[in-house]
Tab-separated table of N, CA, C and O in Angstrom:
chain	number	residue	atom	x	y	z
X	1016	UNK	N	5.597	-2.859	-18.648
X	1016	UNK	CA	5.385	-2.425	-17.281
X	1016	UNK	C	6.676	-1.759	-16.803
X	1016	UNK	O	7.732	-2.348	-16.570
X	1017	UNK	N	6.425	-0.334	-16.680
X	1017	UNK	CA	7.572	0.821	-16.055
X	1017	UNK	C	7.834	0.280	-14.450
X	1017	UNK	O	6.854	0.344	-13.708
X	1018	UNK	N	8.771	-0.108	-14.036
X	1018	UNK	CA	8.703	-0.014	-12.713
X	1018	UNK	C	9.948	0.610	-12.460
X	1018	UNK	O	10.956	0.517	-13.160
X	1019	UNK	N	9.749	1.522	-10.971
X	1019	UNK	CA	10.527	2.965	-10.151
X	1019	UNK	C	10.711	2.367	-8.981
X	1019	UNK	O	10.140	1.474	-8.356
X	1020	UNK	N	11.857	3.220	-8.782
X	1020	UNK	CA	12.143	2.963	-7.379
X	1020	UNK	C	11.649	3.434	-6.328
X	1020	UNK	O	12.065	4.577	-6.136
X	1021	UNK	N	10.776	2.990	-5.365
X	1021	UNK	CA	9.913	3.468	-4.585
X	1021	UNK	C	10.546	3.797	-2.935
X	1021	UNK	O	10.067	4.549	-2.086
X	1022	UNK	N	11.524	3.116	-2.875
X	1022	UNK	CA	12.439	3.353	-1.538
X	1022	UNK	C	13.317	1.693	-1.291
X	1022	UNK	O	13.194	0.528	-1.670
X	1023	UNK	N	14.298	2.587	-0.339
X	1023	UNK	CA	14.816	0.853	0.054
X	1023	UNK	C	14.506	0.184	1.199
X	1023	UNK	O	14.131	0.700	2.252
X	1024	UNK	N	14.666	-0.943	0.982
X	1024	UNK	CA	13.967	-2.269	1.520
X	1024	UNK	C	14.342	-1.916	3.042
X	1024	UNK	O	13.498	-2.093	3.920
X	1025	UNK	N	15.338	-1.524	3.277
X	1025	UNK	CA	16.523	-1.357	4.417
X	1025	UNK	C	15.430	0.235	5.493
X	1025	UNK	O	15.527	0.621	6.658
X	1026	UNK	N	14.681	0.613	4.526
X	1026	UNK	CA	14.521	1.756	4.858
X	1026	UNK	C	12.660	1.185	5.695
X	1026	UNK	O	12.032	1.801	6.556
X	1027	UNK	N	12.314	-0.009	5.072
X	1027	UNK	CA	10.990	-0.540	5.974
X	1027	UNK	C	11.181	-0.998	6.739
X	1027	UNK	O	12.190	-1.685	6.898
X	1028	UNK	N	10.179	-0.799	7.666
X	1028	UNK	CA	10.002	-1.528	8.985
X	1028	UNK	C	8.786	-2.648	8.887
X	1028	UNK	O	7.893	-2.594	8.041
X	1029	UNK	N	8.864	-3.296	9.528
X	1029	UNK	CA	8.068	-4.434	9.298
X	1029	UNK	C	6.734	-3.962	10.123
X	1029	UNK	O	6.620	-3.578	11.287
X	1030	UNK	N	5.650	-4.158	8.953
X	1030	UNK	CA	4.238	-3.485	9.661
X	1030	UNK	C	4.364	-2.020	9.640
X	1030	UNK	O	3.324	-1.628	10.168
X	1031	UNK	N	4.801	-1.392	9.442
X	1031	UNK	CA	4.808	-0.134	9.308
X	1031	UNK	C	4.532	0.417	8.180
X	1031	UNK	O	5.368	-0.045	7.404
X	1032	UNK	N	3.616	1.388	7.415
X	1032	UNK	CA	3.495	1.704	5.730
X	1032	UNK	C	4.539	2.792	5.799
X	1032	UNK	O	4.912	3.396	6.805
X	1033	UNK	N	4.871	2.908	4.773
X	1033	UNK	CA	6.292	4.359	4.014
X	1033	UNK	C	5.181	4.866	2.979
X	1033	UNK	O	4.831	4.110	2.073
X	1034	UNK	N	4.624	6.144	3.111
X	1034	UNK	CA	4.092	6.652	1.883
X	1034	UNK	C	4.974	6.801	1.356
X	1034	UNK	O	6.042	7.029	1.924
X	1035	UNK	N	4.818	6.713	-0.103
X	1035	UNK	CA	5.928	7.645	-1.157
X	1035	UNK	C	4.973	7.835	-2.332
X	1035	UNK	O	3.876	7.276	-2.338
X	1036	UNK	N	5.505	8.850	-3.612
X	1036	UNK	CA	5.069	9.310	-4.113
X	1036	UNK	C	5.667	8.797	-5.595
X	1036	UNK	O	6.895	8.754	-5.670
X	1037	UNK	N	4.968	8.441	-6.669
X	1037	UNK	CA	5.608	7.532	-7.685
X	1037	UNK	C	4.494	8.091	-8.669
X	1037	UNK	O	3.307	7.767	-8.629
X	1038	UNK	N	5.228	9.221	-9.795
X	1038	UNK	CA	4.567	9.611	-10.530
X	1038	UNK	C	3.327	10.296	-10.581
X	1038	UNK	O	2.358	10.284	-11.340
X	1039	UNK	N	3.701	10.996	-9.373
X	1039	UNK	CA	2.452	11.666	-8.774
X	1039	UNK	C	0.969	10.883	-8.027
X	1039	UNK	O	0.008	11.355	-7.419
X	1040	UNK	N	1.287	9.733	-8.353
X	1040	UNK	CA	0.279	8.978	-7.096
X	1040	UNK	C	0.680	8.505	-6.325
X	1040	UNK	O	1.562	7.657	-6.465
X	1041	UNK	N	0.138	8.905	-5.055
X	1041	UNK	CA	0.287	8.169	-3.480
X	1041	UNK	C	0.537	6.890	-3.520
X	1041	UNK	O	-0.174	6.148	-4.197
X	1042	UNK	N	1.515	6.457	-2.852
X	1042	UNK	CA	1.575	5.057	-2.679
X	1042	UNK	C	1.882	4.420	-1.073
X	1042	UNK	O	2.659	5.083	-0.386
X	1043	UNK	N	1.442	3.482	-0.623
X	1043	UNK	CA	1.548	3.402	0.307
X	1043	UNK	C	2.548	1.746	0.469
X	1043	UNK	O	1.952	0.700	0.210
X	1044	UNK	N	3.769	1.709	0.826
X	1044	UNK	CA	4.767	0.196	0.407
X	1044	UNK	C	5.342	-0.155	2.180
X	1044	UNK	O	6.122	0.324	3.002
X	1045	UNK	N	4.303	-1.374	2.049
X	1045	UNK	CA	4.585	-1.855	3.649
X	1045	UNK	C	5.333	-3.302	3.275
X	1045	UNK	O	5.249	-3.813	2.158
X	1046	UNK	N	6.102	-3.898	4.427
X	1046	UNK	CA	6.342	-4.961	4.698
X	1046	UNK	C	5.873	-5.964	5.328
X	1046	UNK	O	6.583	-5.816	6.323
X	1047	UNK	N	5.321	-6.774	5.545
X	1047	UNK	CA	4.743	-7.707	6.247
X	1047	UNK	C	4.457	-9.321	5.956
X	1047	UNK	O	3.854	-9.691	4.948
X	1048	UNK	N	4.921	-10.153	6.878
X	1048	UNK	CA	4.893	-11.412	6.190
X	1048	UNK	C	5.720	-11.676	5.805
X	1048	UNK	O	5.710	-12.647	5.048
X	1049	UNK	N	6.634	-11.166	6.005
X	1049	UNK	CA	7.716	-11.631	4.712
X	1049	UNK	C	7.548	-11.085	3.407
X	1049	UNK	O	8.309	-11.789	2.743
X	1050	UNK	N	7.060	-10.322	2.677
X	1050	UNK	CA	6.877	-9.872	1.795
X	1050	UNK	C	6.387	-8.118	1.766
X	1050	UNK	O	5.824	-7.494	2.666
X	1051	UNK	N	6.849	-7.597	0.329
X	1051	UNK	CA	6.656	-6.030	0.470
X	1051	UNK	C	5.161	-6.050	-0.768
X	1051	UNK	O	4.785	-6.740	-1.716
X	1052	UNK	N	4.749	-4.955	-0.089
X	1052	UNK	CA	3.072	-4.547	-1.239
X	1052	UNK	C	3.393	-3.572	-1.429
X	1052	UNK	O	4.250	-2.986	-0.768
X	1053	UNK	N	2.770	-3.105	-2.427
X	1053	UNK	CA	2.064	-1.362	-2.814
X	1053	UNK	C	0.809	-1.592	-3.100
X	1053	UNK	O	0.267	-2.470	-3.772
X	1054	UNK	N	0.215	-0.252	-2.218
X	1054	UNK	CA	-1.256	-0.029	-2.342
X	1054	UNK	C	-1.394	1.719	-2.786
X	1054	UNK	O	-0.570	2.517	-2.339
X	1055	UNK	N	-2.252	2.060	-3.482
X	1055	UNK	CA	-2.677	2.712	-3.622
X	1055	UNK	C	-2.621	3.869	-1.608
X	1055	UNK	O	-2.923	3.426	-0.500
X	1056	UNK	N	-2.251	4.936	-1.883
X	1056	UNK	CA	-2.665	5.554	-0.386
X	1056	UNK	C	-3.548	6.055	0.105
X	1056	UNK	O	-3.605	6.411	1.282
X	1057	UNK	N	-4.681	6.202	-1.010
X	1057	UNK	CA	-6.013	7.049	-0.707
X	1057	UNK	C	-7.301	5.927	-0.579
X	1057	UNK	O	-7.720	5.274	-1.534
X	1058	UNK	N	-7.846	5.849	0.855
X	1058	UNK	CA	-8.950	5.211	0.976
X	1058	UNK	C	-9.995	5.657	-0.048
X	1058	UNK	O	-10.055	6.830	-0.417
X	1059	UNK	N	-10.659	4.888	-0.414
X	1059	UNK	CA	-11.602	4.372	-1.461
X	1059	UNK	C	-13.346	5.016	-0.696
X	1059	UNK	O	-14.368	5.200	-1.357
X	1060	UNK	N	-13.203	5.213	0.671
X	1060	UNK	CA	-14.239	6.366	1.182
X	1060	UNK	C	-14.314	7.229	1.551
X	1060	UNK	O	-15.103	8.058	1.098
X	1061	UNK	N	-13.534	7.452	2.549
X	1061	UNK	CA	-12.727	9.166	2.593
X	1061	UNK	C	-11.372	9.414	1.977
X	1061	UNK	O	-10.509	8.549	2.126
X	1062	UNK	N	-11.177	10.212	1.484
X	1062	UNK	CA	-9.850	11.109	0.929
X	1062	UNK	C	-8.965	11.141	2.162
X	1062	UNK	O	-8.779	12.249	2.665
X	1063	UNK	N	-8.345	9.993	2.766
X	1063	UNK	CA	-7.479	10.408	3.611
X	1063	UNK	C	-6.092	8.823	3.755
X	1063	UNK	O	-6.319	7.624	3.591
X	1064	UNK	N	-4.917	9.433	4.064
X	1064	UNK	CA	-4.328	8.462	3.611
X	1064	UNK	C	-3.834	7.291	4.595
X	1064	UNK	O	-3.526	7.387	5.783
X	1065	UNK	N	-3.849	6.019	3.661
X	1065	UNK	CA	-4.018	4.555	4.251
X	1065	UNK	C	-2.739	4.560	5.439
X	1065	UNK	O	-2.966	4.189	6.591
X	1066	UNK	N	-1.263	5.069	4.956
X	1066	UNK	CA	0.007	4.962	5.296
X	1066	UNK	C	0.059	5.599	7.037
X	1066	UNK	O	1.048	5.432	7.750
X	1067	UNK	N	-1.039	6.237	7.441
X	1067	UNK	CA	-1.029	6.443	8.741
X	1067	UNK	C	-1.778	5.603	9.390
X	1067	UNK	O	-1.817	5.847	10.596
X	1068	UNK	N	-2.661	4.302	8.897
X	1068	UNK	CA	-3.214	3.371	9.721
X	1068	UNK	C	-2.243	2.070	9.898
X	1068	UNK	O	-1.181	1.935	9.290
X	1069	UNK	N	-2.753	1.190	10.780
X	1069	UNK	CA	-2.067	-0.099	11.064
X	1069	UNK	C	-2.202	-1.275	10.174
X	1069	UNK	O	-3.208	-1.588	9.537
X	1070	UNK	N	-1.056	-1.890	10.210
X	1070	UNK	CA	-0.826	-3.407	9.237
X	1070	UNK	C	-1.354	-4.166	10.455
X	1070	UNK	O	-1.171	-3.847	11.629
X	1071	UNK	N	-2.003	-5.164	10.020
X	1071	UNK	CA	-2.006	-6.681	10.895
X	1071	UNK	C	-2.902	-7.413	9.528
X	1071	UNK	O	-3.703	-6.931	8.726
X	1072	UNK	N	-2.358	-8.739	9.702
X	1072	UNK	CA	-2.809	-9.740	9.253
X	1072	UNK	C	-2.507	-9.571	7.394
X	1072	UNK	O	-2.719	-10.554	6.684
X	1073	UNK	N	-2.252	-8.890	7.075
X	1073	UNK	CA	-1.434	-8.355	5.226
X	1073	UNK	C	-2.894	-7.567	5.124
X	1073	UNK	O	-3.452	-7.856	4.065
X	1074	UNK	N	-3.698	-6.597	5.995
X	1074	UNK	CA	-4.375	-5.645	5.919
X	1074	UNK	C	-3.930	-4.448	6.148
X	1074	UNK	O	-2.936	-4.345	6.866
X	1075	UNK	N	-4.320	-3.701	5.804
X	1075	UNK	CA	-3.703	-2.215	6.076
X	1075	UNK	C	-5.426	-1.408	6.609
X	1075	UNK	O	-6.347	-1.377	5.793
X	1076	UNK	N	-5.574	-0.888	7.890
X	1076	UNK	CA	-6.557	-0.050	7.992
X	1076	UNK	C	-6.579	1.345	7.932
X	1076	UNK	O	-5.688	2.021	8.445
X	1077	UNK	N	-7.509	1.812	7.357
X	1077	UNK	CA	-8.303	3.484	7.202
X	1077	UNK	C	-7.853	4.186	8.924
X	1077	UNK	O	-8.665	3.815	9.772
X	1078	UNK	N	-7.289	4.640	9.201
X	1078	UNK	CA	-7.597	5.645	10.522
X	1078	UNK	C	-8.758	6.112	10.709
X	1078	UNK	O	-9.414	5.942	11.737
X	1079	UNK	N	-9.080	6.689	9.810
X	1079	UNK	CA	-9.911	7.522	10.132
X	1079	UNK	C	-12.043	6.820	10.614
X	1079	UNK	O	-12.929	7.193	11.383
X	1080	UNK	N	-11.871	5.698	9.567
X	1080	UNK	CA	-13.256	5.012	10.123
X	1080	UNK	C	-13.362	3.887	10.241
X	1080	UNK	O	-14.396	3.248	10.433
X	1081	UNK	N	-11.764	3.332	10.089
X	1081	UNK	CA	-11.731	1.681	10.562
X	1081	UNK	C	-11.817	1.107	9.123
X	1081	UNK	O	-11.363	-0.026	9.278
X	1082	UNK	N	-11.961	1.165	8.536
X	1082	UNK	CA	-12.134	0.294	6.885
X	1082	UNK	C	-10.926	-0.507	6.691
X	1082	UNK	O	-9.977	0.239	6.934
X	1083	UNK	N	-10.526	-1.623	6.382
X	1083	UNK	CA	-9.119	-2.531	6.147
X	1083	UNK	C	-9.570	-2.907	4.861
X	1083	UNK	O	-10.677	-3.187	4.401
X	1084	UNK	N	-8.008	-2.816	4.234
X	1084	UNK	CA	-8.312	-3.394	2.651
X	1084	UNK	C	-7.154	-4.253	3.192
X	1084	UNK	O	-6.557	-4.244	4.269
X	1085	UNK	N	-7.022	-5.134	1.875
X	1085	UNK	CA	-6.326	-6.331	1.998
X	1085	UNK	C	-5.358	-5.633	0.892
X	1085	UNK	O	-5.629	-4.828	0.000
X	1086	UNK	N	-4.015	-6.294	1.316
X	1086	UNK	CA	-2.463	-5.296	0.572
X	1086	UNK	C	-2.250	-6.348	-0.544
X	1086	UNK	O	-1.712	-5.900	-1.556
X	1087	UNK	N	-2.507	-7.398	-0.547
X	1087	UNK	CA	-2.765	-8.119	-2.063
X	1087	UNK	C	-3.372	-7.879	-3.061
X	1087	UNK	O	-2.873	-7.674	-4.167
X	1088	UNK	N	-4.888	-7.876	-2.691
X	1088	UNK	CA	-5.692	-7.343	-3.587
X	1088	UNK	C	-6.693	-5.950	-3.602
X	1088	UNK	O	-7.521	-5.656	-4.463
X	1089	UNK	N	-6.405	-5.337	-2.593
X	1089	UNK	CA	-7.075	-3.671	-2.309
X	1089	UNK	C	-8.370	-4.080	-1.957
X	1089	UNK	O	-9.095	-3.085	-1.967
X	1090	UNK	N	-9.057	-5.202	-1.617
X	1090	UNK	CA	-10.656	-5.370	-1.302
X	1090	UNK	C	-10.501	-4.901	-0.154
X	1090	UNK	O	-9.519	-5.132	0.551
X	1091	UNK	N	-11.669	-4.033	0.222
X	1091	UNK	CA	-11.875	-4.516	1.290
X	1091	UNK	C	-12.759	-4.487	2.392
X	1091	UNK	O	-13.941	-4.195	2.209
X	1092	UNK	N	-12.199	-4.835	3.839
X	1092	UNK	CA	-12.654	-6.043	4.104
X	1092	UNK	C	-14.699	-5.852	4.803
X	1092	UNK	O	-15.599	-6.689	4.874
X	1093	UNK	N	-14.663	-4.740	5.078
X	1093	UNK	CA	-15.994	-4.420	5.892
X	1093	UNK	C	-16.412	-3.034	5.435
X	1093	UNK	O	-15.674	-2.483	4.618
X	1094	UNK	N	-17.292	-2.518	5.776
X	1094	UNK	CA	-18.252	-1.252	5.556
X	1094	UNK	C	-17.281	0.137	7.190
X	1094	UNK	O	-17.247	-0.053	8.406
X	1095	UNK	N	-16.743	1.250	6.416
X	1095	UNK	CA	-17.690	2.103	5.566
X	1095	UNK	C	-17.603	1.908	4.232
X	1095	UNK	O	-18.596	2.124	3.538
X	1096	UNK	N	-16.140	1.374	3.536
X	1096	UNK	CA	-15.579	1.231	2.413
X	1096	UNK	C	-16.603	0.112	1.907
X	1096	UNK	O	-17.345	-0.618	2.563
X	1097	UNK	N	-16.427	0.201	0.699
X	1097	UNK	CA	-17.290	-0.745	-0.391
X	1097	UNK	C	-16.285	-1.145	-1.424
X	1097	UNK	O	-16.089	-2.284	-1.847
X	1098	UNK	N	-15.548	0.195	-1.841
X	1098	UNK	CA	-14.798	0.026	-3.346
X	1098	UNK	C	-13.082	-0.576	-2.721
X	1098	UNK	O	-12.798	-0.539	-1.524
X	1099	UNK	N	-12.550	-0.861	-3.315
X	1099	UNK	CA	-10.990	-1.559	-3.488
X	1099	UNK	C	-10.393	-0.282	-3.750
X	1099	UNK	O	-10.878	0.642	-4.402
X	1100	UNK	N	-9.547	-0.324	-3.306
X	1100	UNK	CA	-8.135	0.491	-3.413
X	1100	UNK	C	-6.576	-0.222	-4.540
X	1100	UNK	O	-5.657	-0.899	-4.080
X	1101	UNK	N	-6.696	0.117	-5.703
X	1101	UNK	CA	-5.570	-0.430	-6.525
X	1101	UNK	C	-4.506	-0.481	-5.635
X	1101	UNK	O	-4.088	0.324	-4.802
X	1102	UNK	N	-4.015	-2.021	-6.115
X	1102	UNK	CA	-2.577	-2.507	-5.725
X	1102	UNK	C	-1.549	-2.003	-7.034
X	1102	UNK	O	-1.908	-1.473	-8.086
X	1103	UNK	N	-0.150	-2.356	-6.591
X	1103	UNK	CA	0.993	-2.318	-7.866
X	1103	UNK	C	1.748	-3.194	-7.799
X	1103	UNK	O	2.464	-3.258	-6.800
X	1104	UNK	N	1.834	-3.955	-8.598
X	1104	UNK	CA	3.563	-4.964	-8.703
X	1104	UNK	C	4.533	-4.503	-8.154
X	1104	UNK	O	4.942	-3.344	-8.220
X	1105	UNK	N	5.177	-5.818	-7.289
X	1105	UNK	CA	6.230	-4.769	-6.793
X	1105	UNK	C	7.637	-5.796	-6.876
X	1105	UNK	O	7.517	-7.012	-6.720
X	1106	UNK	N	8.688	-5.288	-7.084
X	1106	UNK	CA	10.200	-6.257	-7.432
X	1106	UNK	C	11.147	-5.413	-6.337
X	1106	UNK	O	11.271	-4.245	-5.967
X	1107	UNK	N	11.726	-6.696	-6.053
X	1107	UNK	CA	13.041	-6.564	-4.926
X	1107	UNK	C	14.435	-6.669	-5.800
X	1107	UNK	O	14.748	-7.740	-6.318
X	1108	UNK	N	15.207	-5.554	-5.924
X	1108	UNK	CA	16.468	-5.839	-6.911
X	1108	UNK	C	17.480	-5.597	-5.779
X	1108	UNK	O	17.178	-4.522	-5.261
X	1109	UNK	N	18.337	-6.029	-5.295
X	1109	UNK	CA	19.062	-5.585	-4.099
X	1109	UNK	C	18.499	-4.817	-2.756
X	1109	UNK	O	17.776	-5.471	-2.004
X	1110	UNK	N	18.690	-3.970	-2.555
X	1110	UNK	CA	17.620	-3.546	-1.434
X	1110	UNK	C	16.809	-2.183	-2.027
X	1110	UNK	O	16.184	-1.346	-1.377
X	1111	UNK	N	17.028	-2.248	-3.434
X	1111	UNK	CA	15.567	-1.452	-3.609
X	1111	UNK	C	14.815	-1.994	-3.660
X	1111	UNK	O	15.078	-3.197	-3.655
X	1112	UNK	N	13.333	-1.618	-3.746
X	1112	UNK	CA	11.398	-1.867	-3.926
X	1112	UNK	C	11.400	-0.880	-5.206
X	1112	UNK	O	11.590	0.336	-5.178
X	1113	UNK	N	11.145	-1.688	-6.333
X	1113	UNK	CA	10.897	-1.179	-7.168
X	1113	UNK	C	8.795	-1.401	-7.288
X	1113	UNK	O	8.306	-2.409	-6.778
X	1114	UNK	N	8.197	-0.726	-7.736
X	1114	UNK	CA	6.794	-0.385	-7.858
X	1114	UNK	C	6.288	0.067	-9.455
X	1114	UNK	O	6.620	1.065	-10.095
X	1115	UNK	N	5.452	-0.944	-9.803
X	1115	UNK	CA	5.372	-0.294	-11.211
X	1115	UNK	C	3.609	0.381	-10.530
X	1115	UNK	O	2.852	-0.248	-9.792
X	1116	UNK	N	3.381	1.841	-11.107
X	1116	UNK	CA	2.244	2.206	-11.147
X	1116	UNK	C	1.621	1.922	-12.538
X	1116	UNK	O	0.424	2.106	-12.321
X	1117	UNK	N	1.697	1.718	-13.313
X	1117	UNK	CA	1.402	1.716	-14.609
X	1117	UNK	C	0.659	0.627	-14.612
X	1117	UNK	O	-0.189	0.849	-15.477
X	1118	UNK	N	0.512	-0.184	-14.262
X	1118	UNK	CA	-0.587	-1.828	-14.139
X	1118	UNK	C	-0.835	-1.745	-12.647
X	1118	UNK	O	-0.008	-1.880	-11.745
X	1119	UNK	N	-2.517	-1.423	-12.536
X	1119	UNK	CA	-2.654	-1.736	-11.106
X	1119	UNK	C	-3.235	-3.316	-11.660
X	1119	UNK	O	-3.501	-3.748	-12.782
X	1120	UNK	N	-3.281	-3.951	-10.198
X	1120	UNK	CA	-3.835	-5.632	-10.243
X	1120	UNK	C	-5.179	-5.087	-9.624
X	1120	UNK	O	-6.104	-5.862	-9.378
């Protein structure tokens, strides 16, 4: 498992997503809880990206039609969405977020 540096820790805000871009797929790396995720950035029903909707509860929602996946496991949680959105491993080495894309969970 390749893991990159996806941005620094110093550089999130809590509840807030940071798109970044890691090998040419969207990624979307929020903080919340005490803990950092990577999700996949492209909703799983429309083509539009997760990193401009809101965190609450370790969900991340769709803007565009309300859909929340869960930043653990990409389910999620209600209809329009049906399908999951891949998660990535993610490691704290000093104040980078490292992100492996190479194994989604």
């Amino acid at each position: 498992m390749a893991f990159v540096k996806a941005c620094a820790l110093s550089e999130l805000e809590d509840d807030t997503p940071k798109r970044v871009e890691l090998d040419g797929i969207p990624v979307s790396v929020v903080r919340t809880e005490g803990e950092v995720f990577a999700i996949n950035d492209i909703c799983s029903h429309a083509n539009v990206s997760l990193s401009e909707g809101e965190v609450e509860d370790c969900m991340i929602e769709c803007w565009l039609h309300g859909s929340s996946f869960d930043l653990r496991t990409g389910k999620p949680s209600g209809l329009p969405a049906t399908r999951p959105v891949p998660v990535y491993p993610v490691k704290i080495e000093g104040d980078d977020v490292l992100v492996s894309v190479t194994q989604e969970s």
